[in-house]
GROMACS .gro file of C-alpha atoms in nm:
model
  451
    1ALA     CA    1  10.098  10.121  10.057
    2ILE     CA    2  10.330   9.820  10.046
    3SER     CA    3  10.521   9.947  10.350
    4LEU     CA    4  10.196   9.999  10.543
    5ILE     CA    5  10.076   9.649  10.458
    6LYS     CA    6  10.402   9.491  10.575
    7SER     CA    7  10.409   9.702  10.892
    8ILE     CA    8  10.051   9.610  10.985
    9LEU     CA    9  10.112   9.238  10.926
   10MET     CA   10  10.428   9.247  11.138
   11SER     CA   11  10.240   9.435  11.411
   12LEU     CA   12   9.960   9.177  11.414
   13LEU     CA   13  10.207   8.890  11.434
   14SER     CA   14  10.398   9.062  11.715
   15VAL     CA   15  10.084   9.139  11.916
   16PHE     CA   16   9.930   8.793  11.885
   17LEU     CA   17  10.242   8.574  11.897
   18LEU     CA   18  10.500   8.770  12.097
   19MET     CA   19  10.303   8.998  12.327
   20PRO     CA   20  10.118   8.725  12.524
   21GLY     CA   21  10.445   8.554  12.611
   22LEU     CA   22  10.601   8.881  12.722
   23LEU     CA   23  10.298   8.962  12.940
   24VAL     CA   24  10.319   8.623  13.117
   25LEU     CA   25  10.698   8.637  13.148
   26PHE     CA   26  10.712   8.985  13.297
   27ALA     CA   27  10.384   8.975  13.491
   28PRO     CA   28  10.555   8.986  13.836
   29MET     CA   29  10.759   9.291  13.741
   30MET     CA   30  10.453   9.458  13.595
   31ASP     CA   31  10.260   9.398  13.918
   32LYS     CA   32  10.542   9.547  14.128
   33SER     CA   33  10.566   9.857  13.908
   34CYS     CA   34  10.192   9.933  13.903
   35HIS     CA   35  10.081  10.285  13.987
   36ARG     CA   36   9.752  10.465  14.014
   37SER     CA   37   9.577  10.578  13.698
   38PHE     CA   38   9.660  10.928  13.586
   39VAL     CA   39   9.370  10.934  13.338
   40PRO     CA   40   9.073  11.109  13.501
   41GLN     CA   41   8.714  10.987  13.492
   42ILE     CA   42   8.494  11.189  13.256
   43PRO     CA   43   8.130  11.128  13.354
   44PHE     CA   44   8.046  11.484  13.251
   45VAL     CA   45   8.114  11.396  12.885
   46GLY     CA   46   7.856  11.117  12.899
   47LYS     CA   47   7.605  11.345  13.070
   48PHE     CA   48   7.669  11.610  12.806
   49ALA     CA   49   7.611  11.349  12.535
   50TYR     CA   50   7.278  11.251  12.687
   51ALA     CA   51   7.165  11.612  12.729
   52THR     CA   52   7.251  11.705  12.369
   53ARG     CA   53   7.146  11.379  12.204
   54PHE     CA   54   6.888  11.544  11.978
   55VAL     CA   55   7.090  11.855  11.891
   56VAL     CA   56   7.448  11.743  11.824
   57PRO     CA   57   7.371  11.487  11.550
   58VAL     CA   58   7.185  11.750  11.347
   59VAL     CA   59   7.466  12.003  11.391
   60PHE     CA   60   7.726  11.740  11.301
   61LEU     CA   61   7.538  11.646  10.985
   62GLY     CA   62   7.531  12.010  10.873
   63VAL     CA   63   7.899  12.063  10.953
   64THR     CA   64   7.993  11.741  10.772
   65ILE     CA   65   7.809  11.841  10.456
   66ALA     CA   66   7.973  12.185  10.461
   67ALA     CA   67   8.316  12.031  10.526
   68ALA     CA   68   8.269  11.787  10.237
   69VAL     CA   69   8.198  12.078  10.003
   70VAL     CA   70   8.492  12.288  10.128
   71SER     CA   71   8.740  11.996  10.131
   72ALA     CA   72   8.648  11.924   9.769
   73ASN     CA   73   8.812  12.260   9.688
   74CYS     CA   74   9.132  12.174   9.877
   75PRO     CA   75   9.428  12.313   9.675
   76TYR     CA   76   9.643  12.011   9.596
   77ALA     CA   77  10.004  12.050   9.486
   78TYR     CA   78  10.172  11.803   9.254
   79GLY     CA   79  10.522  11.948   9.282
   80GLU     CA   80  10.703  12.022   9.606
   81ASP     CA   81  10.858  12.362   9.531
   82ASN     CA   82  10.553  12.567   9.634
   83ILE     CA   83  10.483  12.387   9.963
   84PRO     CA   84  10.622  12.574  10.268
   85THR     CA   85  10.799  12.377  10.543
   86PRO     CA   86  10.881  12.480  10.902
   87LYS     CA   87  11.246  12.389  10.842
   88GLN     CA   88  11.441  12.421  10.519
   89ASN     CA   89  11.742  12.227  10.395
   90GLU     CA   90  12.028  12.380  10.198
   91THR     CA   91  11.868  12.310   9.862
   92GLN     CA   92  11.541  12.479   9.965
   93VAL     CA   93  11.730  12.781  10.101
   94ALA     CA   94  11.921  12.810   9.773
   95LYS     CA   95  11.602  12.786   9.566
   96GLN     CA   96  11.440  13.051   9.781
   97MET     CA   97  11.735  13.285   9.728
   98ILE     CA   98  11.714  13.225   9.354
   99ARG     CA   99  11.343  13.311   9.355
  100GLU     CA  100  11.410  13.631   9.549
  101ASN     CA  101  11.689  13.748   9.319
  102PHE     CA  102  11.598  13.598   8.982
  103THR     CA  103  11.292  13.481   8.797
  104ASP     CA  104  11.187  13.118   8.808
  105GLU     CA  105  11.235  12.926   8.485
  106ASN     CA  106  10.975  12.671   8.381
  107MET     CA  107  11.111  12.472   8.089
  108VAL     CA  108  10.932  12.204   7.889
  109ALA     CA  109  11.062  11.998   7.598
  110LEU     CA  110  10.852  11.945   7.289
  111VAL     CA  111  10.955  11.625   7.108
  112VAL     CA  112  10.836  11.564   6.751
  113PRO     CA  113  10.948  11.343   6.460
  114SER     CA  114  11.261  11.472   6.287
  115GLY     CA  115  11.301  11.536   5.918
  116SER     CA  116  11.145  11.874   5.846
  117TYR     CA  117  11.340  12.180   5.961
  118GLU     CA  118  11.083  12.412   5.803
  119THR     CA  119  10.800  12.261   6.008
  120GLU     CA  120  11.003  12.284   6.328
  121GLY     CA  121  11.080  12.648   6.257
  122GLU     CA  122  10.713  12.723   6.193
  123ILE     CA  123  10.615  12.562   6.526
  124LEU     CA  124  10.876  12.765   6.714
  125ARG     CA  125  10.763  13.089   6.548
  126ARG     CA  126  10.398  13.019   6.634
  127LEU     CA  127  10.481  12.935   6.995
  128GLU     CA  128  10.681  13.256   7.040
  129THR     CA  129  10.370  13.459   6.954
  130TYR     CA  130  10.207  13.354   7.282
  131GLU     CA  131  10.247  13.573   7.589
  132GLU     CA  132  10.289  13.263   7.803
  133VAL     CA  133  10.616  13.176   7.623
  134ASP     CA  134  10.937  13.350   7.730
  135TYR     CA  135  11.159  13.203   7.459
  136THR     CA  136  11.213  12.887   7.255
  137VAL     CA  137  11.521  12.692   7.153
  138GLY     CA  138  11.537  12.451   6.862
  139LEU     CA  139  11.755  12.357   6.569
  140SER     CA  140  11.555  12.596   6.355
  141ASN     CA  141  11.625  12.904   6.567
  142VAL     CA  142  11.973  12.842   6.709
  143GLU     CA  143  12.190  13.113   6.558
  144VAL     CA  144  12.538  13.000   6.455
  145THR     CA  145  12.700  13.308   6.306
  146ASP     CA  146  12.623  13.606   6.082
  147GLY     CA  147  12.250  13.567   6.153
  148TYR     CA  148  12.235  13.212   6.016
  149THR     CA  149  12.057  12.939   6.210
  150LEU     CA  150  12.146  12.571   6.210
  151THR     CA  151  11.877  12.481   5.962
  152ASP     CA  152  11.901  12.775   5.721
  153SER     CA  153  11.954  12.659   5.362
  154LEU     CA  154  12.271  12.814   5.217
  155THR     CA  155  12.402  12.836   4.862
  156PRO     CA  156  12.769  12.754   4.795
  157ARG     CA  157  12.855  13.126   4.800
  158GLN     CA  158  12.686  13.181   5.135
  159PHE     CA  159  12.844  12.870   5.287
  160SER     CA  160  13.188  12.977   5.165
  161GLU     CA  161  13.152  13.323   5.316
  162MET     CA  162  13.026  13.188   5.646
  163THR     CA  163  13.298  12.922   5.690
  164ASP     CA  164  13.580  13.115   5.519
  165LEU     CA  165  13.641  12.813   5.297
  166ASP     CA  166  13.758  12.851   4.937
  167TYR     CA  167  13.461  12.894   4.704
  168ASP     CA  168  13.587  12.639   4.450
  169LEU     CA  169  13.638  12.389   4.733
  170VAL     CA  170  13.284  12.452   4.857
  171CYS     CA  171  13.147  12.395   4.507
  172LEU     CA  172  13.321  12.059   4.500
  173LEU     CA  173  13.163  11.976   4.834
  174TYR     CA  174  12.817  12.073   4.708
  175THR     CA  175  12.873  11.860   4.398
  176ALA     CA  176  12.967  11.560   4.613
  177TYR     CA  177  12.667  11.622   4.838
  178ALA     CA  178  12.431  11.632   4.541
  179ALA     CA  179  12.585  11.319   4.395
  180GLU     CA  180  12.555  11.133   4.723
  181GLY     CA  181  12.189  11.235   4.741
  182GLU     CA  182  12.142  11.136   4.375
  183GLU     CA  183  12.039  11.492   4.284
  184TYR     CA  184  12.218  11.483   3.949
  185GLY     CA  185  11.997  11.751   3.801
  186ARG     CA  186  12.153  12.000   4.041
  187ILE     CA  187  12.499  11.917   3.914
  188VAL     CA  188  12.400  11.955   3.548
  189GLY     CA  189  12.189  12.266   3.600
  190GLY     CA  190  12.449  12.450   3.807
  191LEU     CA  191  12.511  12.491   4.177
  192ASN     CA  192  12.466  12.867   4.215
  193ASP     CA  193  12.109  12.834   4.343
  194TYR     CA  194  12.152  12.495   4.512
  195ALA     CA  195  12.069  12.552   4.882
  196VAL     CA  196  12.141  12.294   5.151
  197PRO     CA  197  12.064  12.321   5.527
  198LEU     CA  198  12.371  12.462   5.695
  199MET     CA  199  12.397  12.184   5.953
  200ASP     CA  200  12.365  11.904   5.701
  201MET     CA  201  12.623  12.054   5.465
  202PHE     CA  202  12.863  12.134   5.745
  203PHE     CA  203  12.869  11.782   5.886
  204PHE     CA  204  12.902  11.644   5.534
  205ALA     CA  205  13.199  11.872   5.475
  206TYR     CA  206  13.358  11.786   5.807
  207ASP     CA  207  13.326  11.414   5.735
  208LYS     CA  208  13.501  11.461   5.398
  209VAL     CA  209  13.783  11.651   5.569
  210GLU     CA  210  13.819  11.375   5.827
  211GLU     CA  211  13.820  11.112   5.552
  212GLY     CA  212  14.106  11.297   5.379
  213TYR     CA  213  13.918  11.401   5.067
  214VAL     CA  214  13.969  11.771   5.146
  215ASP     CA  215  14.290  11.938   5.259
  216LEU     CA  216  14.277  12.251   5.474
  217ASP     CA  217  14.548  12.474   5.613
  218GLU     CA  218  14.590  12.511   5.990
  219GLU     CA  219  14.376  12.824   6.024
  220GLU     CA  220  14.089  12.679   5.819
  221GLN     CA  221  14.108  12.354   6.017
  222ALA     CA  222  14.095  12.544   6.347
  223ASP     CA  223  13.789  12.743   6.237
  224LEU     CA  224  13.623  12.426   6.116
  225ASP     CA  225  13.694  12.241   6.442
  226ALA     CA  226  13.554  12.525   6.652
  227LEU     CA  227  13.236  12.540   6.447
  228TYR     CA  228  13.208  12.161   6.453
  229GLU     CA  229  13.222  12.156   6.833
  230GLN     CA  230  12.945  12.417   6.855
  231LEU     CA  231  12.720  12.245   6.604
  232SER     CA  232  12.782  11.897   6.747
  233ASP     CA  233  12.674  12.012   7.090
  234ALA     CA  234  12.354  12.159   6.950
  235ARG     CA  235  12.282  11.847   6.747
  236GLU     CA  236  12.339  11.613   7.042
  237GLN     CA  237  12.109  11.820   7.262
  238LEU     CA  238  11.829  11.869   7.014
  239LEU     CA  239  11.838  11.596   6.749
  240GLY     CA  240  11.795  11.221   6.784
  241GLU     CA  241  11.778  10.940   6.533
  242ASP     CA  242  11.401  10.966   6.485
  243TYR     CA  243  11.291  11.267   6.690
  244THR     CA  244  11.393  11.625   6.745
  245ARG     CA  245  11.358  11.828   7.061
  246MET     CA  246  11.251  12.189   7.101
  247LEU     CA  247  11.278  12.367   7.435
  248VAL     CA  248  11.003  12.605   7.541
  249SER     CA  249  11.056  12.836   7.839
  250LEU     CA  250  10.717  12.921   7.991
  251ASP     CA  251  10.638  13.245   8.167
  252LEU     CA  252  10.401  13.047   8.391
  253PRO     CA  253  10.423  12.875   8.731
  254GLU     CA  254  10.514  12.508   8.742
  255GLU     CA  255  10.155  12.404   8.806
  256GLY     CA  256   9.807  12.550   8.799
  257GLU     CA  257   9.502  12.557   8.574
  258GLU     CA  258   9.653  12.820   8.344
  259THR     CA  259   9.976  12.621   8.306
  260PHE     CA  260   9.795  12.292   8.244
  261ALA     CA  261   9.569  12.458   7.987
  262PHE     CA  262   9.867  12.602   7.798
  263LEU     CA  263  10.031  12.260   7.782
  264GLN     CA  264   9.734  12.154   7.573
  265THR     CA  265   9.785  12.463   7.356
  266ILE     CA  266  10.143  12.353   7.285
  267HIS     CA  267  10.012  12.009   7.192
  268ASP     CA  268   9.754  12.166   6.961
  269GLU     CA  269  10.020  12.373   6.781
  270ALA     CA  270  10.242  12.069   6.728
  271GLU     CA  271   9.949  11.855   6.616
  272ARG     CA  272   9.887  12.096   6.328
  273TYR     CA  273  10.184  11.929   6.160
  274TYR     CA  274  10.225  11.590   6.330
  275ASP     CA  275  10.000  11.308   6.442
  276ALA     CA  276   9.903  11.333   6.809
  277GLU     CA  277  10.060  10.998   6.897
  278ASN     CA  278  10.399  11.126   6.776
  279VAL     CA  279  10.398  11.446   6.982
  280TYR     CA  280  10.549  11.440   7.331
  281LEU     CA  281  10.572  11.716   7.589
  282VAL     CA  282  10.813  11.664   7.879
  283GLY     CA  283  10.890  11.870   8.189
  284ASP     CA  284  10.800  11.936   8.551
  285SER     CA  285  10.470  12.092   8.448
  286THR     CA  286  10.371  11.793   8.237
  287SER     CA  287  10.461  11.558   8.522
  288ASP     CA  288  10.245  11.763   8.759
  289TYR     CA  289   9.961  11.755   8.508
  290ASP     CA  290   9.983  11.377   8.472
  291LEU     CA  291   9.979  11.340   8.851
  292SER     CA  292   9.675  11.566   8.880
  293VAL     CA  293   9.483  11.357   8.626
  294SER     CA  294   9.572  11.025   8.788
  295PHE     CA  295   9.507  11.164   9.137
  296ALA     CA  296   9.152  11.266   9.048
  297ARG     CA  297   9.083  10.910   8.934
  298ASP     CA  298   9.276  10.729   9.208
  299ASN     CA  299   9.132  10.943   9.485
  300VAL     CA  300   8.774  10.840   9.408
  301MET     CA  301   8.870  10.475   9.378
  302ILE     CA  302   9.073  10.473   9.701
  303SER     CA  303   8.802  10.653   9.898
  304VAL     CA  304   8.527  10.419   9.780
  305LEU     CA  305   8.730  10.101   9.832
  306SER     CA  306   8.846  10.213  10.177
  307VAL     CA  307   8.489  10.274  10.290
  308VAL     CA  308   8.366   9.946  10.139
  309PHE     CA  309   8.634   9.733  10.303
  310VAL     CA  310   8.591   9.902  10.641
  311ILE     CA  311   8.216   9.847  10.623
  312ILE     CA  312   8.270   9.480  10.537
  313VAL     CA  313   8.503   9.430  10.833
  314LEU     CA  314   8.270   9.611  11.072
  315LEU     CA  315   7.973   9.422  10.935
  316PHE     CA  316   8.122   9.092  11.049
  317THR     CA  317   8.251   9.244  11.373
  318PHE     CA  318   7.925   9.398  11.495
  319GLN     CA  319   7.683   9.177  11.300
  320SER     CA  320   7.490   9.491  11.215
  321VAL     CA  321   7.441   9.696  10.902
  322GLY     CA  322   7.349  10.028  11.060
  323LEU     CA  323   7.634  10.058  11.311
  324PRO     CA  324   7.919  10.035  11.055
  325LEU     CA  325   7.753  10.309  10.850
  326LEU     CA  326   7.735  10.535  11.155
  327LEU     CA  327   8.100  10.476  11.244
  328ILE     CA  328   8.211  10.537  10.887
  329LEU     CA  329   8.010  10.860  10.882
  330VAL     CA  330   8.193  10.990  11.188
  331ILE     CA  331   8.541  10.900  11.064
  332GLN     CA  332   8.474  11.020  10.709
  333GLY     CA  333   8.335  11.337  10.862
  334SER     CA  334   8.660  11.386  11.052
  335ILE     CA  335   8.853  11.346  10.725
  336TRP     CA  336   8.638  11.604  10.548
  337ILE     CA  337   8.663  11.847  10.839
  338SER     CA  338   9.040  11.802  10.856
  339PHE     CA  339   9.093  11.874  10.488
  340SER     CA  340   8.851  12.164  10.491
  341PHE     CA  341   9.122  12.364  10.672
  342PRO     CA  342   9.347  12.379  10.362
  343GLY     CA  343   9.032  12.447  10.161
  344VAL     CA  344   8.956  12.755  10.372
  345THR     CA  345   9.315  12.886  10.401
  346GLN     CA  346   9.402  12.783  10.042
  347GLN     CA  347   9.727  12.643  10.175
  348PRO     CA  348   9.846  12.390   9.914
  349ILE     CA  349   9.890  12.033  10.029
  350PHE     CA  350  10.090  11.767   9.847
  351PHE     CA  351   9.850  11.524   9.682
  352MET     CA  352  10.026  11.216   9.818
  353SER     CA  353   9.986  11.347  10.173
  354TYR     CA  354   9.610  11.338  10.126
  355LEU     CA  355   9.610  10.979  10.002
  356VAL     CA  356   9.835  10.851  10.281
  357VAL     CA  357   9.662  11.037  10.563
  358THR     CA  358   9.315  10.940  10.443
  359SER     CA  359   9.412  10.573  10.445
  360ILE     CA  360   9.575  10.593  10.789
  361GLN     CA  361   9.293  10.796  10.939
  362MET     CA  362   9.026  10.563  10.803
  363GLY     CA  363   9.211  10.256  10.928
  364ALA     CA  364   9.354  10.376  11.258
  365ASN     CA  365   9.097  10.624  11.387
  366ILE     CA  366   8.807  10.388  11.331
  367ASP     CA  367   8.948  10.201  11.633
  368TYR     CA  368   8.837  10.481  11.864
  369ALA     CA  369   8.482  10.455  11.737
  370ILE     CA  370   8.491  10.075  11.763
  371VAL     CA  371   8.603  10.087  12.129
  372ILE     CA  372   8.323  10.323  12.232
  373SER     CA  373   8.062  10.136  12.029
  374SER     CA  374   8.167   9.799  12.172
  375TRP     CA  375   8.144   9.921  12.531
  376TYR     CA  376   7.811  10.090  12.469
  377ASN     CA  377   7.658   9.782  12.303
  378GLU     CA  378   7.773   9.565  12.592
  379LEU     CA  379   7.666   9.798  12.872
  380LYS     CA  380   7.324   9.892  12.734
  381GLU     CA  381   7.219   9.530  12.786
  382LYS     CA  382   7.288   9.565  13.160
  383MET     CA  383   7.173   9.922  13.238
  384PRO     CA  384   6.970  10.210  13.097
  385ARG     CA  385   7.110  10.365  12.782
  386SER     CA  386   7.167  10.699  12.956
  387GLU     CA  387   7.395  10.530  13.210
  388ALA     CA  388   7.552  10.302  12.949
  389ILE     CA  389   7.675  10.594  12.744
  390VAL     CA  390   7.839  10.753  13.052
  391GLN     CA  391   8.012  10.427  13.148
  392ALA     CA  392   8.117  10.356  12.789
  393LEU     CA  393   8.294  10.690  12.760
  394ASP     CA  394   8.464  10.647  13.099
  395LEU     CA  395   8.598  10.305  13.000
  396SER     CA  396   8.697  10.408  12.648
  397PHE     CA  397   8.867  10.737  12.733
  398PRO     CA  398   9.206  10.588  12.840
  399THR     CA  399   9.233  10.390  12.516
  400VAL     CA  400   9.130  10.681  12.295
  401LEU     CA  401   9.353  10.927  12.479
  402THR     CA  402   9.658  10.700  12.473
  403SER     CA  403   9.636  10.594  12.109
  404GLY     CA  404   9.521  10.933  11.983
  405SER     CA  405   9.783  11.133  12.170
  406ILE     CA  406  10.063  10.908  12.043
  407LEU     CA  407   9.947  10.933  11.681
  408SER     CA  408   9.886  11.308  11.691
  409ALA     CA  409  10.215  11.377  11.873
  410ALA     CA  410  10.406  11.166  11.621
  411GLY     CA  411  10.242  11.353  11.334
  412PHE     CA  412  10.320  11.691  11.491
  413LEU     CA  413  10.686  11.607  11.555
  414ILE     CA  414  10.731  11.471  11.203
  415SER     CA  415  10.586  11.790  11.055
  416GLN     CA  416  10.821  12.008  11.260
  417ILE     CA  417  11.141  11.809  11.214
  418THR     CA  418  11.149  11.707  10.849
  419THR     CA  419  11.230  11.938  10.558
  420GLU     CA  420  11.055  11.728  10.293
  421PRO     CA  421  10.727  11.899  10.189
  422ALA     CA  422  10.541  11.573  10.128
  423ILE     CA  423  10.629  11.437  10.472
  424VAL     CA  424  10.548  11.769  10.638
  425GLY     CA  425  10.201  11.751  10.485
  426ILE     CA  426  10.152  11.396  10.611
  427GLY     CA  427  10.257  11.495  10.963
  428GLU     CA  428  10.039  11.805  10.978
  429CYS     CA  429   9.729  11.634  10.840
  430LEU     CA  430   9.779  11.325  11.055
  431CYS     CA  431   9.807  11.535  11.370
  432ARG     CA  432   9.508  11.753  11.287
  433GLY     CA  433   9.296  11.462  11.162
  434THR     CA  434   9.364  11.249  11.470
  435LEU     CA  435   9.272  11.531  11.709
  436ILE     CA  436   8.950  11.593  11.516
  437SER     CA  437   8.870  11.219  11.520
  438MET     CA  438   8.927  11.205  11.896
  439PHE     CA  439   8.695  11.499  11.945
  440LEU     CA  440   8.423  11.352  11.724
  441VAL     CA  441   8.424  11.005  11.881
  442MET     CA  442   8.412  11.154  12.230
  443PHE     CA  443   8.166  11.440  12.179
  444ILE     CA  444   7.966  11.347  11.866
  445LEU     CA  445   7.957  10.968  11.829
  446PRO     CA  446   7.789  10.902  12.169
  447GLN     CA  447   7.489  11.114  12.075
  448ILE     CA  448   7.461  10.940  11.738
  449LEU     CA  449   7.480  10.596  11.899
  450TYR     CA  450   7.214  10.690  12.154
  451VAL     CA  451   6.972  10.821  11.894
   0.00000   0.00000   0.00000
């Protein structure tokens, strides 16, 4: 939007401040290089408009209503992976090969407050019961060795067997751990049944070794270092200062109603144990969902504001209330008809392409309607309306053809050259929308103006 605003302002300044000087400066050369017009006269279009003046507006109204309904079901995409492009870059080719030979992986991260390994384990177990979940990864289900997970609570005997550390040494470690946590009752009552989460006890033990409180031989130190590296990596990936992360691999596409609905299911499962404001879900699917929600809101606002501002501008230009409404109807009709094509073919279109093309089409293609309307209003004061409409179309056709062909050709070339799905969508829709607008202002608008 910012780029469009700057471009339009620079264009206006160039046309009004630079262009007149260039025209005067190079007028002699322009006169010498003049040639005959290659744009044909089209009186038959005006005669057709007059002959069908009571039929075409009714047909157009019916088509517009149908197109509005169909375009409302246009399948929008909020990620770019599922949008086909005429050309593919190396990354797209590689992704396509992966899809053909392997299954797609759709991973989301569930972030909740840390502090309760049991709760995290319960959430992971509940999530794995759903068919939509392929697998989960979290501190509470990462297996370290001998069937133990990172958060399993181990007694001194179990910890000794798992780490191959001397049992008496482990008991000393458990005693120090209890003392540091001010659990003196455990020390007095005996340590045989004292269970501590494996990860917590291991890092406590490793710290004591590093501080020199515990001496190990070379083999024990090597085993401890290897296990420390494994556990540290898991902790860094999954545990923060205040939050813990659980990874959920979904057996669902990146976007779609089923995927978006299951994201809410994941939220619901986490909110059994945590407040909603402390539960976060992160991933490509959640990003697509957020975009879909904001797009639904922004689309209505943009459409309404675009129409309102165009009507205001036309109101001052034509000093009429009815004419701006008619012109807006034609251009908005062209937008609905253009986006009814994806609605019929169910070819997904990137949501941003719709927003950009709608803005451009409303702003740029309204010019065609303004040109024809201006000529018609001027000529009908000098001649019968039936002749005025023929002359208006003859005089407007070069402008409409030149501007429309440039815009549609640019859109077509962009769609065929680029490999970016969003830009391909803009090019395709801009080309199709401009051609439809040209057709409507030449073969539909005249009849509406006449009536």
